[in-house]
Every structure is written in structure tokens, then in C-alpha cells.
Amino acid sequence: MNILEVKNLKNYFHTRDGIVKAVDDVSFHVAKGETLGVVGESGSGKSVTHLAYLGLLPSPPSKIESGNVHFQGKDLLHMDLESLRKLRGNKISMIFQDPMTSLNPFLSIKTQLMETILTHTNISEQDAYKKSVEGLIQVGIPAADKRIESYPHELSGGMRQRVMIAMALLNNPELLIADEPTTALDVTIQAGVLELIDNLKKQKGMSVILITHDLGVVAGLTDRIIVMYAGQIKEEASTFDIFNTPKHPYTKALLQSVPRLDTTKGNRLLSIPGLPPDLAKPPTGCRFHPRCPEKIDKCDKEEPQLKEVGNCKVSCHLY
Amino acid sequence: MSEILLQTINLKKYFPVKRGVFFQKTIANLKAVDGISLDIQRGETLGLVGESGCGKSTLGRTIMRLYEPTSGTILFDNKDITTLPEHTFRSYRKNIQMIFQDPYASLNPRMTVESIIAEPLKTHRVGDHTERRKKVFELMDIVGLNPSYIRRYPHEFSGGQRQRIGIARALALNPKLIIADEPISSLDVSIQAQIINLLIELQIYYDLSYIFITHALSVVQHISTRVAVMYLGKIVELAPTHELFKQPLHPYTEALISAIPVPDPQREKERKTKRIILKGDIPSPLHPPQGCSFHTRCPKKFDRCEVEEPRLQQIGNTKVACHLY
Amino acid sequence: MSSIAKNYETIRIEKGTSLLRDALYRLKKNKLALFGLSILAIIATASLLTPIIAPYSYEEQDLIYGPQSPNKEHIMGTDDLGRDLFTRILYGGRISLMVGVLATIVSLIIGVLYGSIAGFLGGRTDNIMMRIVDIIYSLPFMFFVIILMVIAGRNIYNLFIALGAVQWLTMSRIIRGQVLSLKEKEFVLAAKSMGVSKGSIILRHLIPNAMGPMIIYSTLTIPTVILEESFLSFLGLGVQPPMSSWGLLITDGAQVMEIYPWMVIFPASILALTLLSLNFVGDGLRDALDPKAKKD
């Protein structure tokens, strides 16, 4: 069963320099209990897509132009703001990249955790406190009953991210959206946080959307992957297929352009020439064609559609 | 054939933590760099890795004399440059240049690309205006920027292009050594490869040596000849790259390497089972632990580690600071 | 890598847009700021051309009818000594604007140099320099100006210096704050690593980047200084009749407000209009120079 279904979502920004097509006809779904990886570079729309249907983008300049988004059968785009707000932080939770800016520096961890519970449920303050401490224990914070009194600046980066995760999970969400959850953390801390997310997901049976630019992170954690480029989905396949039989030239290039620990040292990395396009003036046809090594005549004229090829979905004229 | 270009001996940089309004008293020392001895051979790349707060950037900046060293010696071409006064040191600055992490912050937004790249030339009074302009054209061409953009301002370029401007500026004085402080970590994945390739090409072309400071081990493995791993201001392991990655000796290095996710789902599954996940956080460099500074998180810790500080010792080609050896 | 021996003479250099030009572009879109700017332009031209456009001389008296309300000969009426009010407002504007602009420039020069040196050198030097500012701050500043005026003698140039000498305190604090955050930026480190001298770093790297707050604070200093000059004139320390300033005219007019209201209405409205315009421009500049506003 699909918990989230997004169909033909378009979200544009109306700016001084013209209309920026940040999310352009994006469709995907998330099944119950599944972890979906969303991979892309900055400006690919990998975060904006999710902020858009959750109503978290300032409007203007942002505007949802068209599309359908259903969460557990409920239409998110036509929901009133109040119900959408109730859904966020309750059924759908988010973790952001920088835990320092997502926590309020003036309030103690306790206040912030309890507030999250009390805004969404009608339980007593005592129960809320108990739940908060339990939440912290769950994410592996030592001496949780003491730590809960501290303020964000008294905690290290890894601890803060754990607090953020605890906060996101307090109301037992059905869907957790993690936007670059470990990018600001050191590698040895990252490993722990990723394992934590994975364990909690299995325990609670929730679905996870993991947004990241790090191919290594998605490899170990996700079931399925979406590769985004310039506001569009270029490829969608199971994690195994993406890494072993990538189809889209962009996916292939991306995989070969990162230095990796497990391969022998080569002299040159394959690099993708050029720059991601300006989304106010995207190239005609396929948006990747100016940088594509396998470009054919058709690419700069006709925009490819996402179509099924075997077990995958690819948006490329080669298939 | 190996010729030592730069050497540091027991280099220390402490930042005093002060209290008081008029008569400030030093109440503690933040030991950012605590007794580092290493050398850089001509033409090699020394990778300097470690997590945030380990002092790797401070070490780079101390070598550059952006921070005055607290004690220890820096030798460049066998000459002691540690305490040279600024006006004599200036002539050495030409030989050592720096590339910075954030291409948005490292270029003055009010200056044109031409004045940014020509600033080192102007400062060291190289050439006249026309000669300098020609040199700027040449440098922009080499780093892969369109020379007709010299009158543009930094905000008109993308992150990767800005980093190229920073590289052109570092090359302007024909340095022998470039200290690259996280030069790719704020760039997009597809751009990172472009910059890494450029740095490697430039190294061959100009016979450069690099100190490559980064937290990304996979990049270090790709680009360096030797790697030094730092933890809390000290080097815990220094080894030729392939040996370090094949057989790390220090438990910290081992954990660091095992923690990196690999972009391959099958191998990642295997690695996950063997992954060493360190307990706790990095201690504050203001109050480093007694004995071995890693003992609070070390999975292989024994009694001696808490009392006695291990010294860097040679084992084969590797130098390691650990009581296990 | 491409070959080095290239002919660069054929390169057609493209021009870039500086941040300042970008800011001007945004300023042009701000209607209120444009309105303010055009009002200021009109007032400034009028003051510059005063000797030519003024209908009368500033000391010429028309005593036959006594104070006149606005009429054909005197569009803003005359004052109690029969002098044409419009002429006096024009001449007063010259003084008020000059005091405002010059005192601001004085405060800008002292404040920027002092603040950037303190901020850049930091440590003990900064500590001592800023405590000096604190001490001067704690003196009642009008008292301070009055003493300066008494010691240095009462003339218009001393007035500029006295007012500027008080206003630079805030300017230096603002600049110091800017410099403190700017000097940690990597481009300053980069300059240091190349061996660029301290003076050059301050002049080429720090001050140009503190330009935004500098301009904005200056537009806010001008009205403050104009008001202070009015106050000093009221105390008899500023400009003396038959020369006038807006402050002086308002003070004079206020005394006879109930009988000859036009004598206060006209100078007060012009002053208010000028201050309002300056504030619009200041606000507009702040928005235009704020890089965060760049996206929309």
C-alpha cells in the first residue's frame, strides 16, 4: 500500500528573473515501511519537492501550479492550512540538515520536546514529560533524564541531531522525511545516526524519505532511489538496480564521478562537464543534454518522458 | 630523490582563553595544534584528515603563519621561517599559497575577478599593469574559466567556478606548495570531480606539492601520496596512502575508514556488519582526556591508555601513536 | 589543459555587474525611495541655486505692511521683520543641508577609520579604543557640543566639526562590529596569506564590504544632525540672524505661532518633508543593499 502518492507535481518560483521551474512534473510514491532515497545536487529540487506539498515554502514567490498529492488517501494540496499543520510533526515528521538552526536556542530540550507532544495530543504534562525522556533514551542519549534539562548549545552536533530525531519520532509518525540528516556531522558520528534511523524505522514500521547528495549514504539504507536533476526525475529504480545497472547517463556519470574507498585509485575521476542549468531558462528538450556524454539528435528538441524500462523508470531518449 | 620541501618540528598552536576586562588573565589554553612533526616532499600530496575540531585547519593556517605558532619550528627548504619578521617572511609567502573551503566567502564580493587574481601579483610587485593582465588571462585559461569574464564579480559565478578563481589566485605567484583547506567540501558532487581533476593536472604541470586538508577520506585516498590522521590536535597515524587504507594501525583510523559508506549496496551490507561505531563524542580540546586522547572512545582501550600518552613510533612505513604497538 | 602561448589580445572583455549596480537596480524599483530621492534632488538644487532663484535678498525688509500672510509678492509670506519667508527658507536650507551633509561626512571619516582600526587590530588596542568611545558616550553630548563651540569659537565650520565629532561615536561602533565579523571571512585570510599589508586589507577588503551599513547609517545621521543644529540655534549657539537655518526659522516661528501661523508651518513642513525623504531613501538603500533580498 502506498502511504504517499505524488502525481505530476509542479512548483514554480515567481522571481524577478522570471519563473524558476524548481519542481517540474514530478511523480513518485512511497510504500508503507519503505525507505525511499532521493538523490540530486543542489538545485535539483530534491528538497523543494517535499517542502512544497507540505506547505512549507513561502508563497509568494513559491506557487504550486498543478499536481496531486495524497497522503494516506487524503489530498494534501486541497487541505486547509490548519489540518495540514496538524499533519506535520504528527503523521509526517521532518529532520533537517542543521540541527542547530532547527532547535530554538532559548528553550530547553525539555520544553521543546514536550511542546511537540502537547500541540498534537491531549495528554497530561507528566505523561508528556515521560514520553520525552523515553524518546531521548530511544535515540541513545545517555543520562536522558539529566540531558533533557539542557539547552541546544550545551549539546554536541551529534547529540543535537539525535534530539531532532527524537523530536521527530515523538508522535509516532507514519512518514519521516530526513533532509540531509547527516551532512553536518562527522563521519564517525554519521554512522551512528544512520544506523539509528534504520533501526527505528524497522521497529516502528514507518516509511522514510531520505534526501541526500551522498550516494554512499543511500546505498546502505534505502530500498528504492529517485535520481533528480534540474527539477525533474531522471531515473527511478530499486537501490540495487541504480548502483548495478544504472540506465540514465546522469546516474552513470554521478556514480563514476565520486572517489570511492572500495575501488583502486585511478588517476582521473570521470567528471560531468559544465554546470547544472539555470532553472529560469532551462535548456530545450532534455535538461541534461548540454552535459550529456551520450546525447543524440532528438535530445535538444524533445523532452523525454519518464517511462518504464524493465524494472526501472527512466526519462531518456536512449530507451 | 625525495627532497623535503617543508618540515614542521613539534609545532604547537594554543589559543588562550581569556577572562577580564582590562587586565586579561589566561584561564586555559585551547590546544588546537599540539606538537605536530611532519614533512612534505617535493611533488607529493600529503592528506591531512580528521573530524571537525581536530586542528587540521589550524595546522594549515599555522604553517601559513596566519596564526603565529606558540612553539616549535617550521622549516621551508631547510630554512627556519618560524620567527621571521613579516617583511622578510613575505618573500617566502610566494612559495606557499592557500585554497580555501568556502568559495563564497573566500573571494571579496566587491572586487572584479581581475583584481582578485592580480592581487598577489600587485602585492609582491610583479610586472606592470599590462603584464599582470596577461598573466590573469593565462591563469583563467589554465583553470578553465573564460578569460573574457575578467571584469565580472564573484557573485556572477557558480560555486565551482568561484573555486577555480580561488585556485587561479593561489597559482599566480608560482608557489611550490599549496595548502588546500577543504577545497571541495562545499561543492556539488558533479563539480567536485572537476576540481579534483584540475588539482591533479596542475600538480603535474607545475610540479606542485599539496597539503590537502579534508574530512572526506575517499577523496584523500584518491589524491594523496601519504596521509596523516589527526585527533584532538595530534597526529595519531601517518602512512603511505595505500597502506593506511589497506591496513590501518590506529583504532581511530580503523573506525574512521569503516564508518564511510560505500556507494554499492551489496558491499555496504557487508561493511555494515563489520562497522565500528564509536561511542560518545569528540572531547573538547579545552579539556583533552589524560593519557591517550582517544581512550574515551577507543574500542581497544586498556589500562595503560588512561595514564600514559603514546608517542608516535615507526612501524614499517607507518608512524602510529598507540600503546597496542 | 590548453596551451599557454595563446593570443589574448583578441579577447573581448565582458563587463560585470557590481553589487553596487545591482543595488541601484533594486533601488530603482522602490517607489517610496525614488519619491524621496526626487524630493531631495529638488531641495538640493534649490539650495544650490538659491542666489539665483531667491526672489529677494535674505536681509531685504519689506516693513510697510508688517508681517504678511502668503500673497502674490511673498508666496510664503514675510516674517515679523518683513523679510520674505520663501527666501529665508531657501537660505536656511543651504545651511541646514550643508551642516547635515558635512557633519555626516566628518563623522563618517573619523568613525570609519577609528572603527575599522579598532576592529581589525582587535585585542588590547580594540579594548582601549572602544573604552574611550564609551567614556565620550557617557558625557551628555549636547553639553559636549556646547563646550566645543564655546572653546573653539562660534562659527559655522566649528559647528560642523562639533556635531561630526559627536556623531562619529555610533558610526565607529557600527563599523567596528562589521569589521569584526568581516575579518574572520576567508577572503581576508586569503589576503593575509598573500602578504597584503594591514592598511591595504582595511582599505581594499574591509571598508568596501562595510559600505552597506555605512551608507544607511549616513542617511539616518543627516536628519539627526539637522535637528541638532536647530536645537543649537535655539540656544543661540548655531547660526545667527540675518543668516538663517530651518531650525532657527522654526524656533522664531514657534514664538509667534498663534498670530502668524505661516511662519512656523512653512519651514516645519519643508524640514519634515526632507527628513521623511531621507528616511525613505535610507530604508530603500537598506533593502537594496541587503544581499538576502536578492532572490526575489
GROMACS .gro file of N, CA and C in nm, chain B residues 209-319:
model
  333
  528SER      N    1   5.350   2.079  -0.471
  528SER     CA    2   5.322   1.992  -0.357
  528SER      C    3   5.193   2.042  -0.293
  529TYR      N    4   5.114   1.949  -0.242
  529TYR     CA    5   4.990   1.988  -0.176
  529TYR      C    6   4.987   1.939  -0.032
  530ILE      N    7   4.931   2.022   0.054
  530ILE     CA    8   4.879   1.970   0.180
  530ILE      C    9   4.729   1.975   0.162
  531PHE      N   10   4.666   1.860   0.160
  531PHE     CA   11   4.524   1.853   0.127
  531PHE      C   12   4.446   1.824   0.255
  532ILE      N   13   4.382   1.927   0.307
  532ILE     CA   14   4.311   1.913   0.433
  532ILE      C   15   4.165   1.880   0.406
  533THR      N   16   4.115   1.771   0.463
  533THR     CA   17   3.976   1.735   0.436
  533THR      C   18   3.923   1.638   0.541
  534HIS      N   19   3.791   1.625   0.547
  534HIS     CA   20   3.735   1.523   0.633
  534HIS      C   21   3.691   1.403   0.549
  535ALA      N   22   3.698   1.419   0.416
  535ALA     CA   23   3.649   1.313   0.327
  535ALA      C   24   3.760   1.216   0.292
  536LEU      N   25   3.758   1.099   0.358
  536LEU     CA   26   3.865   1.001   0.338
  536LEU      C   27   3.872   0.948   0.196
  537SER      N   28   3.756   0.937   0.130
  537SER     CA   29   3.758   0.879  -0.004
  537SER      C   30   3.832   0.972  -0.100
  538VAL      N   31   3.822   1.103  -0.076
  538VAL     CA   32   3.893   1.198  -0.161
  538VAL      C   33   4.043   1.190  -0.135
  539VAL      N   34   4.077   1.180  -0.007
  539VAL     CA   35   4.218   1.169   0.032
  539VAL      C   36   4.280   1.045  -0.032
  540GLN      N   37   4.206   0.937  -0.029
  540GLN     CA   38   4.258   0.814  -0.086
  540GLN      C   39   4.287   0.833  -0.235
  541HIS      N   40   4.204   0.911  -0.299
  541HIS     CA   41   4.219   0.932  -0.441
  541HIS      C   42   4.338   1.020  -0.476
  542ILE      N   43   4.361   1.121  -0.394
  542ILE     CA   44   4.453   1.226  -0.436
  542ILE      C   45   4.590   1.222  -0.368
  543SER      N   46   4.600   1.162  -0.247
  543SER     CA   47   4.726   1.180  -0.174
  543SER      C   48   4.829   1.071  -0.192
  544THR      N   49   4.952   1.108  -0.164
  544THR     CA   50   5.063   1.015  -0.161
  544THR      C   51   5.072   0.954  -0.021
  545ARG      N   52   5.066   1.042   0.078
  545ARG     CA   53   5.067   0.997   0.216
  545ARG      C   54   4.952   1.062   0.292
  546VAL      N   55   4.912   1.002   0.401
  546VAL     CA   56   4.801   1.056   0.478
  546VAL      C   57   4.840   1.068   0.626
  547ALA      N   58   4.807   1.182   0.685
  547ALA     CA   59   4.823   1.199   0.829
  547ALA      C   60   4.685   1.211   0.891
  548VAL      N   61   4.656   1.128   0.992
  548VAL     CA   62   4.527   1.132   1.058
  548VAL      C   63   4.543   1.207   1.190
  549MET      N   64   4.459   1.308   1.209
  549MET     CA   65   4.470   1.388   1.331
  549MET      C   66   4.351   1.365   1.423
  550TYR      N   67   4.378   1.369   1.553
  550TYR     CA   68   4.272   1.361   1.653
  550TYR      C   69   4.310   1.453   1.768
  551LEU      N   70   4.226   1.547   1.801
  551LEU     CA   71   4.249   1.642   1.910
  551LEU      C   72   4.388   1.706   1.907
  552GLY      N   73   4.425   1.760   1.794
  552GLY     CA   74   4.549   1.836   1.785
  552GLY      C   75   4.675   1.756   1.767
  553LYS      N   76   4.662   1.623   1.761
  553LYS     CA   77   4.782   1.541   1.745
  553LYS      C   78   4.768   1.447   1.625
  554ILE      N   79   4.884   1.408   1.571
  554ILE     CA   80   4.881   1.306   1.467
  554ILE      C   81   4.875   1.170   1.534
  555VAL      N   82   4.775   1.088   1.497
  555VAL     CA   83   4.770   0.954   1.555
  555VAL      C   84   4.828   0.850   1.459
  556GLU      N   85   4.825   0.882   1.330
  556GLU     CA   86   4.883   0.788   1.235
  556GLU      C   87   4.925   0.863   1.110
  557LEU      N   88   5.042   0.824   1.056
  557LEU     CA   89   5.090   0.884   0.933
  557LEU      C   90   5.148   0.773   0.848
  558ALA      N   91   5.092   0.753   0.729
  558ALA     CA   92   5.134   0.637   0.649
  558ALA      C   93   5.114   0.665   0.501
  559PRO      N   94   5.186   0.589   0.416
  559PRO     CA   95   5.159   0.597   0.273
  559PRO      C   96   5.013   0.557   0.249
  560THR      N   97   4.947   0.625   0.152
  560THR     CA   98   4.803   0.611   0.136
  560THR      C   99   4.755   0.466   0.125
  561HIS      N  100   4.817   0.389   0.034
  561HIS     CA  101   4.761   0.254   0.013
  561HIS      C  102   4.777   0.167   0.138
  562GLU      N  103   4.883   0.189   0.214
  562GLU     CA  104   4.900   0.110   0.336
  562GLU      C  105   4.798   0.149   0.442
  563LEU      N  106   4.774   0.278   0.451
  563LEU     CA  107   4.678   0.325   0.552
  563LEU      C  108   4.540   0.268   0.526
  564PHE      N  109   4.500   0.264   0.398
  564PHE     CA  110   4.365   0.217   0.370
  564PHE      C  111   4.357   0.065   0.370
  565LYS      N  112   4.470   0.000   0.340
  565LYS     CA  113   4.470  -0.145   0.339
  565LYS      C  114   4.476  -0.198   0.481
  566GLN      N  115   4.564  -0.140   0.558
  566GLN     CA  116   4.577  -0.189   0.694
  566GLN      C  117   4.601  -0.075   0.793
  567PRO      N  118   4.493  -0.013   0.835
  567PRO     CA  119   4.508   0.095   0.933
  567PRO      C  120   4.555   0.037   1.066
  568LEU      N  121   4.650   0.105   1.130
  568LEU     CA  122   4.702   0.053   1.256
  568LEU      C  123   4.628   0.111   1.378
  569HIS      N  124   4.606   0.240   1.376
  569HIS     CA  125   4.544   0.302   1.492
  569HIS      C  126   4.394   0.272   1.495
  570PRO      N  127   4.340   0.240   1.612
  570PRO     CA  128   4.195   0.209   1.621
  570PRO      C  129   4.108   0.323   1.568
  571TYR      N  130   4.155   0.446   1.583
  571TYR     CA  131   4.075   0.559   1.534
  571TYR      C  132   4.070   0.559   1.382
  572THR      N  133   4.184   0.538   1.318
  572THR     CA  134   4.187   0.531   1.173
  572THR      C  135   4.096   0.420   1.123
  573GLU      N  136   4.103   0.308   1.194
  573GLU     CA  137   4.023   0.192   1.157
  573GLU      C  138   3.873   0.227   1.161
  574ALA      N  139   3.833   0.293   1.271
  574ALA     CA  140   3.692   0.332   1.285
  574ALA      C  141   3.651   0.432   1.178
  575LEU      N  142   3.741   0.525   1.151
  575LEU     CA  143   3.715   0.629   1.053
  575LEU      C  144   3.690   0.567   0.915
  576ILE      N  145   3.776   0.474   0.878
  576ILE     CA  146   3.763   0.412   0.746
  576ILE      C  147   3.637   0.326   0.740
  577SER      N  148   3.611   0.254   0.849
  577SER     CA  149   3.494   0.165   0.845
  577SER      C  150   3.363   0.244   0.846
  578ALA      N  151   3.367   0.368   0.894
  578ALA     CA  152   3.243   0.445   0.905
  578ALA      C  153   3.195   0.500   0.772
  579ILE      N  154   3.284   0.507   0.673
  579ILE     CA  155   3.245   0.569   0.548
  579ILE      C  156   3.157   0.479   0.465
  580PRO      N  157   3.037   0.526   0.431
  580PRO     CA  158   2.950   0.444   0.349
  580PRO      C  159   3.002   0.436   0.206
  581VAL      N  160   2.986   0.320   0.146
  581VAL     CA  161   3.038   0.298   0.011
  581VAL      C  162   2.920   0.295  -0.086
  582PRO      N  163   2.931   0.361  -0.200
  582PRO     CA  164   2.816   0.361  -0.293
  582PRO      C  165   2.801   0.228  -0.367
  583ASP      N  166   2.769   0.125  -0.295
  583ASP     CA  167   2.747  -0.006  -0.353
  583ASP      C  168   2.666  -0.085  -0.251
  584PRO      N  169   2.539  -0.112  -0.282
  584PRO     CA  170   2.450  -0.170  -0.181
  584PRO      C  171   2.498  -0.304  -0.125
  585GLN      N  172   2.557  -0.387  -0.210
  585GLN     CA  173   2.599  -0.518  -0.159
  585GLN      C  174   2.716  -0.506  -0.063
  586ARG      N  175   2.818  -0.434  -0.110
  586ARG     CA  176   2.934  -0.419  -0.024
  586ARG      C  177   2.900  -0.343   0.103
  587GLU      N  178   2.806  -0.249   0.089
  587GLU     CA  179   2.766  -0.170   0.204
  587GLU      C  180   2.702  -0.261   0.309
  588LYS      N  181   2.629  -0.364   0.264
  588LYS     CA  182   2.568  -0.459   0.356
  588LYS      C  183   2.676  -0.533   0.436
  589GLU      N  184   2.781  -0.577   0.364
  589GLU     CA  185   2.891  -0.645   0.433
  589GLU      C  186   2.960  -0.551   0.530
  590ARG      N  187   2.988  -0.430   0.480
  590ARG     CA  188   3.061  -0.334   0.563
  590ARG      C  189   2.984  -0.300   0.690
  591LYS      N  190   2.851  -0.294   0.673
  591LYS     CA  191   2.767  -0.255   0.785
  591LYS      C  192   2.782  -0.349   0.904
  592THR      N  193   2.793  -0.478   0.875
  592THR     CA  194   2.805  -0.574   0.984
  592THR      C  195   2.938  -0.558   1.057
  593LYS      N  196   3.039  -0.514   0.983
  593LYS     CA  197   3.172  -0.501   1.046
  593LYS      C  198   3.199  -0.360   1.095
  594ARG      N  199   3.102  -0.272   1.074
  594ARG     CA  200   3.126  -0.130   1.105
  594ARG      C  201   3.155  -0.107   1.253
  595ILE      N  202   3.261  -0.029   1.277
  595ILE     CA  203   3.292   0.007   1.416
  595ILE      C  204   3.224   0.140   1.444
  596ILE      N  205   3.128   0.138   1.535
  596ILE     CA  206   3.062   0.264   1.568
  596ILE      C  207   3.115   0.313   1.702
  597LEU      N  208   3.181   0.430   1.696
  597LEU     CA  209   3.245   0.482   1.816
  597LEU      C  210   3.142   0.533   1.914
  598LYS      N  211   3.172   0.513   2.042
  598LYS     CA  212   3.082   0.563   2.145
  598LYS      C  213   3.111   0.711   2.169
  599GLY      N  214   3.010   0.783   2.205
  599GLY     CA  215   3.028   0.921   2.252
  599GLY      C  216   3.076   1.018   2.148
  600ASP      N  217   3.113   1.136   2.198
  600ASP     CA  218   3.153   1.245   2.110
  600ASP      C  219   3.301   1.275   2.126
  601ILE      N  220   3.348   1.359   2.034
  601ILE     CA  221   3.487   1.404   2.045
  601ILE      C  222   3.498   1.494   2.168
  602PRO      N  223   3.593   1.467   2.258
  602PRO     CA  224   3.604   1.552   2.377
  602PRO      C  225   3.645   1.695   2.338
  603SER      N  226   3.614   1.790   2.426
  603SER     CA  227   3.651   1.928   2.398
  603SER      C  228   3.803   1.943   2.403
  604PRO      N  229   3.861   2.011   2.305
  604PRO     CA  230   4.007   2.031   2.306
  604PRO      C  231   4.052   2.119   2.422
  605LEU      N  232   3.956   2.183   2.490
  605LEU     CA  233   3.991   2.262   2.609
  605LEU      C  234   4.030   2.170   2.725
  606HIS      N  235   3.962   2.057   2.734
  606HIS     CA  236   3.993   1.962   2.840
  606HIS      C  237   4.014   1.824   2.779
  607PRO      N  238   4.127   1.805   2.709
  607PRO     CA  239   4.150   1.673   2.648
  607PRO      C  240   4.172   1.568   2.757
  608PRO      N  241   4.133   1.443   2.728
  608PRO     CA  242   4.148   1.338   2.829
  608PRO      C  243   4.296   1.314   2.862
  609GLN      N  244   4.318   1.263   2.983
  609GLN     CA  245   4.453   1.223   3.023
  609GLN      C  246   4.500   1.105   2.937
  610GLY      N  247   4.629   1.083   2.937
  610GLY     CA  248   4.683   0.968   2.864
  610GLY      C  249   4.661   0.984   2.715
  611CYS      N  250   4.618   0.875   2.650
  611CYS     CA  251   4.588   0.883   2.507
  611CYS      C  252   4.457   0.958   2.491
  612SER      N  253   4.456   1.060   2.406
  612SER     CA  254   4.336   1.144   2.399
  612SER      C  255   4.217   1.069   2.337
  613PHE      N  256   4.243   0.954   2.273
  613PHE     CA  257   4.135   0.878   2.210
  613PHE      C  258   4.074   0.774   2.305
  614HIS      N  259   4.133   0.755   2.424
  614HIS     CA  260   4.092   0.640   2.505
  614HIS      C  261   3.945   0.642   2.546
  615THR      N  262   3.883   0.763   2.552
  615THR     CA  263   3.742   0.767   2.593
  615THR      C  264   3.649   0.702   2.492
  616ARG      N  265   3.693   0.691   2.368
  616ARG     CA  266   3.605   0.632   2.265
  616ARG      C  267   3.662   0.505   2.206
  617CYS      N  268   3.782   0.466   2.252
  617CYS     CA  269   3.854   0.358   2.185
  617CYS      C  270   3.797   0.221   2.220
  618PRO      N  271   3.765   0.139   2.120
  618PRO     CA  272   3.713   0.005   2.148
  618PRO      C  273   3.823  -0.091   2.198
  619LYS      N  274   3.950  -0.056   2.176
  619LYS     CA  275   4.057  -0.147   2.215
  619LYS      C  276   4.137  -0.096   2.334
  620LYS      N  277   4.076  -0.011   2.411
  620LYS     CA  278   4.146   0.057   2.520
  620LYS      C  279   4.187  -0.040   2.631
  621PHE      N  280   4.304  -0.020   2.690
  621PHE     CA  281   4.339  -0.094   2.812
  621PHE      C  282   4.398   0.005   2.913
  622ASP      N  283   4.430  -0.047   3.033
  622ASP     CA  284   4.465   0.041   3.146
  622ASP      C  285   4.568   0.149   3.114
  623ARG      N  286   4.671   0.108   3.043
  623ARG     CA  287   4.782   0.199   3.020
  623ARG      C  288   4.739   0.325   2.946
  624CYS      N  289   4.637   0.309   2.861
  624CYS     CA  290   4.593   0.419   2.775
  624CYS      C  291   4.546   0.540   2.854
  625GLU      N  292   4.491   0.514   2.976
  625GLU     CA  293   4.438   0.626   3.053
  625GLU      C  294   4.546   0.706   3.121
  626VAL      N  295   4.662   0.643   3.141
  626VAL     CA  296   4.767   0.708   3.219
  626VAL      C  297   4.878   0.768   3.133
  627GLU      N  298   4.921   0.689   3.035
  627GLU     CA  299   5.040   0.731   2.963
  627GLU      C  300   5.005   0.773   2.821
  628GLU      N  301   5.064   0.885   2.779
  628GLU     CA  302   5.038   0.931   2.644
  628GLU      C  303   5.128   0.856   2.546
  629PRO      N  304   5.068   0.793   2.445
  629PRO     CA  305   5.151   0.718   2.349
  629PRO      C  306   5.231   0.813   2.260
  630ARG      N  307   5.350   0.769   2.219
  630ARG     CA  308   5.429   0.854   2.131
  630ARG      C  309   5.429   0.796   1.990
  631LEU      N  310   5.450   0.886   1.895
  631LEU     CA  311   5.449   0.843   1.755
  631LEU      C  312   5.570   0.754   1.730
  632GLN      N  313   5.546   0.628   1.691
  632GLN     CA  314   5.660   0.539   1.666
  632GLN      C  315   5.651   0.479   1.526
  633GLN      N  316   5.767   0.446   1.474
  633GLN     CA  317   5.775   0.396   1.337
  633GLN      C  318   5.748   0.246   1.336
  634ILE      N  319   5.653   0.202   1.254
  634ILE     CA  320   5.630   0.059   1.232
  634ILE      C  321   5.625   0.038   1.082
  635GLY      N  322   5.728  -0.021   1.027
  635GLY     CA  323   5.737  -0.031   0.881
  635GLY      C  324   5.742   0.107   0.820
  636ASN      N  325   5.650   0.135   0.726
  636ASN     CA  326   5.645   0.268   0.665
  636ASN      C  327   5.554   0.362   0.740
  637THR      N  328   5.491   0.311   0.844
  637THR     CA  329   5.387   0.386   0.912
  637THR      C  330   5.437   0.442   1.044
  638LYS      N  331   5.387   0.560   1.077
  638LYS     CA  332   5.410   0.613   1.211
  638LYS      C  333   5.277   0.608   1.283
   0.00000   0.00000   0.00000
